Amino acid sequence: MFIEFASAARFRPLRQGIAAIALAVSAGLFAGCGRDEVTVYEAPKDVPPPRATTGTDPHTHAQTDPHQGMAMPATLKWETPAGWQAQPAGGMRLANYLVPAGSQTGQVSVVVLPQVVGRDLEVLNIFRERLRVPPLEPDQLNGLAQQIPIGSEAGHVYDMSGEGEGDAADRLLVAVLQDGQASYYFNFFGPTGLVEAEKPNFLALLKSVTQAAESSAATPPAMPPPASPMAAASAPTDGRPRWTVPEGWRETPPTQMLLARFEAGDDNGKAEITVSMFPGDVGGTVANVNRWRGQIGLAPWSEAEVTQAMTTLEVEGGSAMVVEMFNDQPGSGKRLVGVIWPRGTHTWFYKMVGADAVVTREKAALIQFVQSVRHSNA
Amino acid sequence: MLSSLFQFFTSLKLTVVCLGLATLLVFVGTIAQVEQGLYQAQDRYFRSFFVYWSPGGADWGIPVFPGGYLIGGLLTLNLIANYVRRYKFNRANLGLLTVHLGLVLLLMGQLFTDLLSTESAINLQLGETKNYSEDFFASELVVADTTDPDTARVVSIPTTLLPTTPTVRLPQKPFELQVRQFWPNAELLENAGEGTVASGATDGVGRTLWVQGRPPTVKMDERNVPAATVTLSDAGKPLGTWLVSGLLRPQSFAHEGRSYEIALRPKRHYTPYSLTLLDLRHDVYPGTDIPKNFSSRVRIDNPSSGENREVLIFMNNPLRYQGLTYYQYQMAARGPVKSSTLQVVRNPSWLTPYLACLLVGAGLTWQFLAHLIGFLKQRSA
């Protein structure tokens, strides 16, 4: 880099002084920039975007008091069918209605999920819990969707039935509208006869949907700049550690909350294995064990019972806790084996739940699986 | 002491070592982007004095390698110090001096870009007017006095302070703010589920919500949405506990006859002018869904200069205005709510790479011509 320099001169105080000043200026530059501190400023109040002017007296489902605070990407408005009774809404629900018909009642709700797009399977399976039917598999989803206009946009609707016979069986219609920043779910739940009778009103409501943009604060924050195709292709798999998947386990798409999901067993009985990780202790061991007990229909344990049921498992860099539970009630027969692994500032959960025989058979595989886990920075 | 320090900074061995370390750092930092994402890797390897290694799960780290700032700073000082020590001005060396000045300018320009530039975005629904953009990464917890009908007096606390500053005395407000819990990235649910905790809020919409902490994302197309539960108190008397999150709207409360709002939101960068989205277009090639062009027609309204004009921003044709550059970035042209997002870049030193390249080019040209002319003279003699 330094060629053809003159021979080194004697150091002079002036030159040393210049070097010292350069050093001091550099240090000051670093020290003075990028410091986070509390600031006070005055700013004009936010100006809401103009309202849409369509419709004469529509029911605008803006941020009224019950759900004041939820950051919806946009507010919609629609015309409520005659006879439907508006109920308080809150959280991510834009609206709730009771749909009375004789001695029966149906329920309509409008739910918005900001920044959730293209996750119909996971969301529908949450809604389907009301029908008390098994979750949908990915390949079942496409056949279920029917195109439908929602306002001036193209949406789709899922028509699902639950337990029961004929008109008394539960039925759930879920219409979905997506705009790239959020998904809007219009749910109609009730007895089949009622839902069928009120379906034209439900479709009319969907057709009347228009925008009623309400508040700039509702806009979800813009995403950071997109990655280059190369970066996207080499992206990590959601912070998973390395592990060895036991033979016979099949990996299935994880839901939003999970790092990984597997399935074991066959048509005679299945078990699901999930891996999740959260900051902190997530409510503590007792709370998590009792949450698992609730998932298979068991009553909560006391702290002493939880402690007694726990066994220790040696894992990479420390130990984890293993707990097993079984619901022997007729109609259940579910067994659950869970591993709680506090690791640094986070807690990892490995859970296997399913048919008794499968979980009993696969328990050793789960233990081996957890012990095979290696975290990248270890 | 000063003499040995000067000797250290003028050492050519230091140059070689720094260049070697820089090569290694660039290689390791580039590979690290695979697992850590672009921005986290940049912060860890290049925008730092040291690269730290943390034993599994620990929240402290051991410096294991010099970072970009340290290597770049040493190289710059080394270059300057060597000129101070060794350079003798004459015409033959003028080209070299210019080349190295260009290199120094390039290094300093990159440093200034790192320290001074900001990237944010302004999302406008059709017809909406805003005079601020929102930071891509940084968030702020704000408590605003909204009693005045037109303006809000805002106290802004960067969320980077929340984990380490459990109590904040709000300047010019009667409140003290206590941070009870902080999640760098969290989702809010209406019902308890896997890994959720009750918000613990006693006021506002958060009373009925559950918080699900999520691992901070390093993906390029996602952003962390922080959340916190905070208690406000006046002279030790608690006023309430709120759940604040980037997923929630500002929550209102009143105290001693004044109105306030509390919110956690992306950090705002205000401008003395406003932009209004007048129209947006998502053009496709005929008969296909292949995008041809995205464009936003906006109105600039600058009360201080009286400027009020329309501008069309489209791909590769940004708006440059008062030190900011607005690029067409994202668009929702087909949903029920039509909106356009412009990326806003402030880079006060954006000219330095151009000037540096000019200097290096001029220096090399001078040096080449000096040698050529000398050679031709020698040949003709």
XYZ file of C-alpha atoms in Angstrom, chain B:
381
model
C 4.763 7.158 25.648
C 3.374 9.352 22.869
C 6.364 8.446 20.754
C 5.798 4.684 21.109
C 2.085 5.160 20.404
C 2.972 7.064 17.252
C 5.394 4.320 16.285
C 2.672 1.713 16.754
C 0.235 3.570 14.526
C 2.828 4.159 11.828
C 3.909 0.540 11.703
C 3.494 -1.095 8.332
C 3.119 -4.418 10.157
C -0.080 -2.995 11.610
C -1.303 -2.377 8.056
C -0.653 -5.957 7.033
C -2.219 -7.399 10.189
C -5.303 -5.179 9.830
C -5.782 -6.120 6.175
C -5.450 -9.806 7.063
C -7.936 -9.491 9.896
C -10.317 -7.522 7.664
C -10.224 -10.282 5.050
C -10.990 -12.891 7.684
C -13.740 -10.754 9.212
C -15.452 -10.218 5.874
C -15.358 -13.960 5.184
C -16.678 -14.982 8.616
C -19.255 -12.175 8.685
C -20.568 -13.143 5.271
C -20.921 -16.806 6.231
C -22.618 -15.783 9.491
C -25.400 -14.051 7.549
C -26.735 -17.481 6.648
C -27.731 -18.168 10.246
C -27.993 -14.712 11.763
C -29.573 -12.735 8.950
C -28.061 -9.730 7.204
C -28.669 -7.043 9.799
C -27.742 -9.012 12.900
C -24.556 -10.236 11.238
C -23.689 -6.702 10.138
C -24.163 -5.404 13.668
C -22.215 -8.233 15.220
C -19.252 -8.343 12.865
C -18.957 -5.006 11.125
C -20.714 -2.355 13.209
C -18.823 -3.258 16.357
C -15.446 -2.891 17.950
C -15.278 -6.534 18.940
C -16.990 -9.750 17.920
C -18.291 -11.430 21.044
C -18.869 -15.117 21.697
C -21.458 -16.178 24.250
C -21.432 -19.596 25.875
C -24.732 -21.382 25.203
C -27.675 -19.370 26.494
C -25.580 -16.803 28.387
C -26.468 -13.122 28.134
C -22.832 -12.018 28.337
C -20.046 -12.458 25.835
C -16.302 -12.699 25.517
C -14.547 -10.610 22.823
C -12.915 -13.085 20.476
C -12.102 -11.040 17.370
C -11.749 -7.367 16.427
C -14.882 -5.932 14.826
C -15.242 -3.784 11.745
C -15.039 -0.465 13.557
C -11.810 -1.407 15.295
C -10.101 -2.734 12.180
C -11.373 0.091 9.982
C -10.462 2.693 12.599
C -6.967 1.292 13.036
C -6.439 1.168 9.282
C -7.555 4.770 8.879
C -5.341 5.984 11.711
C -2.494 3.884 10.345
C -2.886 5.439 6.919
C -3.060 8.995 8.236
C -0.223 8.474 10.694
C 2.008 7.064 7.981
C 1.406 10.090 5.809
C 2.170 12.391 8.700
C 5.376 10.480 9.397
C 6.678 9.552 5.988
C 5.217 11.707 3.274
C 7.253 14.349 1.546
C 5.357 16.497 -0.807
C 6.564 16.605 -4.398
C 4.890 16.438 -7.779
C 5.785 12.786 -8.328
C 3.938 11.761 -5.179
C 0.874 13.913 -5.706
C -1.037 11.079 -7.387
C -0.358 8.688 -4.506
C -1.465 11.281 -1.997
C -4.728 11.731 -3.892
C -5.318 7.967 -4.097
C -4.820 7.552 -0.368
C -6.959 10.569 0.413
C -9.677 8.866 -1.602
C -9.224 5.682 0.443
C -9.444 7.608 3.708
C -12.567 9.351 2.454
C -14.068 5.989 1.498
C -13.394 4.543 4.958
C -14.653 7.650 6.737
C -17.678 7.844 4.466
C -18.650 4.281 5.344
C -18.227 5.091 9.023
C -20.421 8.184 8.702
C -23.021 6.186 6.762
C -23.112 3.613 9.551
C -23.380 6.221 12.257
C -25.611 8.808 10.654
C -27.837 7.128 8.095
C -31.348 5.955 8.904
C -33.752 3.736 7.003
C -37.447 3.924 7.635
C -40.745 3.604 5.809
C -43.868 5.663 5.423
C -47.051 3.707 4.870
C -49.899 5.737 3.422
C -53.432 4.621 2.828
C -55.117 6.234 -0.124
C -55.885 9.859 0.804
C -53.873 9.692 4.017
C -51.422 12.392 5.086
C -48.380 11.838 7.289
C -45.413 13.901 8.377
C -43.350 11.056 9.756
C -41.838 7.754 8.723
C -41.376 4.687 10.897
C -38.089 2.990 11.590
C -37.546 -0.482 10.159
C -35.999 -1.876 13.313
C -36.128 0.515 16.277
C -39.234 0.868 18.435
C -40.209 3.391 21.069
C -42.482 3.402 24.081
C -44.304 6.723 24.106
C -46.386 8.499 26.710
C -48.065 11.474 25.050
C -49.985 14.341 26.582
C -52.842 14.726 24.108
C -54.798 17.405 25.956
C -54.073 20.024 23.303
C -56.432 19.581 20.340
C -53.694 19.931 17.704
C -50.394 18.820 19.130
C -49.156 16.080 21.389
C -46.270 16.393 23.805
C -44.477 13.095 23.552
C -41.975 11.396 25.829
C -40.200 8.728 23.816
C -38.289 5.873 25.443
C -36.325 3.640 23.045
C -37.261 0.012 23.668
C -33.554 -0.788 23.853
C -33.624 0.872 27.274
C -36.563 -1.109 28.607
C -34.844 -4.396 29.528
C -32.098 -2.617 31.426
C -33.992 0.347 32.869
C -36.765 -0.975 35.076
C -37.836 2.497 36.199
C -37.931 5.655 34.103
C -38.787 9.078 35.489
C -40.604 10.755 32.624
C -39.238 14.236 31.993
C -41.850 17.001 32.121
C -44.507 14.532 33.262
C -45.704 13.742 36.770
C -45.264 10.022 36.115
C -42.761 7.377 36.889
C -42.799 4.404 34.542
C -41.925 0.948 35.778
C -41.219 -1.829 33.290
C -42.652 -5.061 34.675
C -42.021 -7.355 31.719
C -40.523 -6.888 28.310
C -40.654 -9.183 25.287
C -38.380 -8.303 22.328
C -40.836 -10.127 20.069
C -44.306 -11.236 21.051
C -47.716 -12.113 19.748
C -50.956 -11.266 21.488
C -53.724 -13.819 21.768
C -57.249 -13.641 23.028
C -57.018 -17.041 24.695
C -54.376 -18.875 26.659
C -52.364 -21.274 24.547
C -49.010 -22.932 24.223
C -46.439 -20.716 25.906
C -48.754 -17.834 26.710
C -48.733 -15.751 29.863
C -51.444 -13.460 31.153
C -50.586 -9.883 30.298
C -50.949 -8.686 33.900
C -52.494 -5.422 32.671
C -55.044 -3.726 34.901
C -56.004 -1.057 32.363
C -56.582 -0.826 28.659
C -57.253 -3.466 26.073
C -54.464 -5.693 27.366
C -56.495 -6.829 30.383
C -58.078 -9.612 28.366
C -55.070 -10.545 26.264
C -52.392 -13.182 26.592
C -48.813 -12.677 25.532
C -46.838 -15.277 23.712
C -43.151 -14.433 23.697
C -41.446 -15.455 20.497
C -37.783 -15.820 19.660
C -36.493 -12.625 18.051
C -36.555 -13.043 14.311
C -33.548 -12.478 12.116
C -35.439 -13.068 8.887
C -35.169 -10.325 6.338
C -38.886 -10.221 5.601
C -40.062 -10.158 9.214
C -39.735 -7.663 11.977
C -39.787 -8.083 15.720
C -42.902 -6.764 17.410
C -41.940 -5.971 21.003
C -44.374 -5.892 23.906
C -44.170 -4.831 27.518
C -46.265 -4.439 30.607
C -45.621 -1.123 32.289
C -46.964 0.533 35.407
C -47.369 4.294 35.626
C -47.348 5.890 39.022
C -47.545 9.420 40.366
C -45.537 10.099 43.516
C -45.448 6.400 44.267
C -49.183 5.927 43.780
C -49.844 3.460 40.922
C -52.195 4.719 38.214
C -52.460 1.390 36.419
C -50.618 -1.267 34.486
C -50.879 -1.399 30.702
C -49.892 -3.932 28.110
C -48.212 -2.124 25.242
C -47.268 -3.723 21.959
C -46.632 -2.892 18.349
C -49.866 -4.768 17.671
C -51.970 -2.414 19.775
C -53.289 1.035 19.097
C -52.447 3.859 21.498
C -54.393 3.479 24.745
C -55.929 6.545 26.373
C -56.161 7.504 30.012
C -56.757 10.673 32.009
C -54.918 12.034 35.008
C -55.485 15.258 36.901
C -57.646 16.715 34.171
C -55.252 15.967 31.320
C -55.526 13.357 28.582
C -52.709 10.934 27.822
C -51.933 8.110 25.451
C -49.494 5.277 25.937
C -48.235 3.165 23.048
C -45.369 1.041 21.857
C -44.733 1.697 18.192
C -42.004 1.788 15.573
C -39.722 4.738 16.206
C -40.922 7.780 14.289
C -38.809 10.168 12.236
C -40.743 13.416 11.840
C -40.331 15.829 8.941
C -41.320 19.528 8.756
C -43.507 18.710 5.741
C -46.189 16.150 4.998
C -46.925 13.694 2.218
C -50.411 12.763 1.027
C -51.044 9.669 -1.084
C -53.229 10.799 -3.981
C -53.136 7.730 -6.184
C -51.357 4.420 -6.583
C -50.940 2.092 -9.521
C -49.895 -1.512 -9.842
C -49.429 -2.027 -13.580
C -49.017 -5.504 -15.059
C -47.964 -6.664 -18.482
C -51.109 -7.168 -20.611
C -52.650 -10.610 -20.227
C -50.428 -11.564 -17.293
C -50.051 -11.000 -13.569
C -46.407 -10.048 -13.979
C -45.786 -6.633 -12.380
C -44.662 -3.973 -14.803
C -44.605 -0.958 -12.557
C -45.593 0.261 -9.113
C -46.144 3.988 -8.717
C -47.455 6.401 -6.101
C -48.632 9.942 -6.751
C -48.071 12.009 -3.634
C -48.509 15.631 -2.669
C -45.751 17.403 -0.740
C -47.032 20.125 1.560
C -44.285 22.175 3.182
C -45.731 25.060 5.229
C -42.310 26.571 5.931
C -41.432 27.035 2.254
C -44.987 27.332 0.941
C -44.306 24.394 -1.351
C -47.327 22.380 -2.381
C -46.817 20.132 -5.377
C -47.498 16.657 -6.712
C -44.774 14.115 -7.350
C -44.871 10.717 -9.023
C -42.667 8.129 -7.334
C -42.104 4.877 -9.155
C -39.584 2.086 -9.367
C -36.055 3.439 -9.873
C -37.392 6.981 -9.759
C -37.285 8.053 -6.113
C -38.175 11.439 -4.683
C -35.196 13.283 -3.197
C -36.348 15.998 -0.862
C -34.646 17.849 1.982
C -31.950 15.240 2.492
C -34.319 12.292 2.337
C -34.823 9.843 -0.504
C -38.239 8.204 -0.927
C -38.243 4.919 -2.860
C -41.325 2.985 -3.951
C -41.154 -0.019 -1.653
C -44.371 -1.978 -0.952
C -47.924 -1.728 -2.194
C -51.332 -3.151 -1.344
C -53.279 -2.187 -4.427
C -55.775 -5.036 -4.530
C -57.147 -5.439 -1.013
C -59.997 -3.637 0.672
C -57.563 -1.011 1.927
C -55.281 0.385 -0.724
C -51.968 1.606 0.549
C -48.461 2.296 -0.566
C -45.244 2.125 1.428
C -42.252 4.267 0.583
C -38.798 3.492 1.899
C -37.205 6.610 3.371
C -33.436 6.830 3.466
C -31.428 9.581 5.127
C -27.746 9.343 4.385
C -25.910 12.632 4.920
C -22.691 11.146 3.570
C -24.137 9.653 0.407
C -21.745 11.685 -1.739
C -18.564 10.398 -0.104
C -18.222 7.166 -2.153
C -18.553 9.185 -5.358
C -15.979 11.761 -4.214
C -13.680 8.972 -3.005
C -13.865 7.216 -6.378
C -13.176 10.499 -8.160
C -10.125 11.126 -5.984
C -8.785 7.597 -6.468
C -9.389 7.837 -10.233
C -7.719 11.241 -10.470
C -4.771 10.076 -8.354
C -4.214 6.950 -10.430
C -4.472 8.968 -13.646
C -1.930 11.501 -12.372
C 0.426 8.752 -11.253
C 0.121 6.882 -14.538
C 0.644 10.003 -16.627
C 3.622 11.060 -14.530
C 5.275 7.707 -15.178
C 4.287 7.717 -18.847
C 5.580 11.208 -19.516
C 8.793 10.458 -17.660
C 9.197 7.265 -19.669
C 8.556 9.031 -22.988
C 10.998 11.798 -22.133
C 13.627 9.245 -21.216
C 13.037 7.384 -24.461
C 13.250 10.462 -26.679
C 16.369 11.709 -24.929
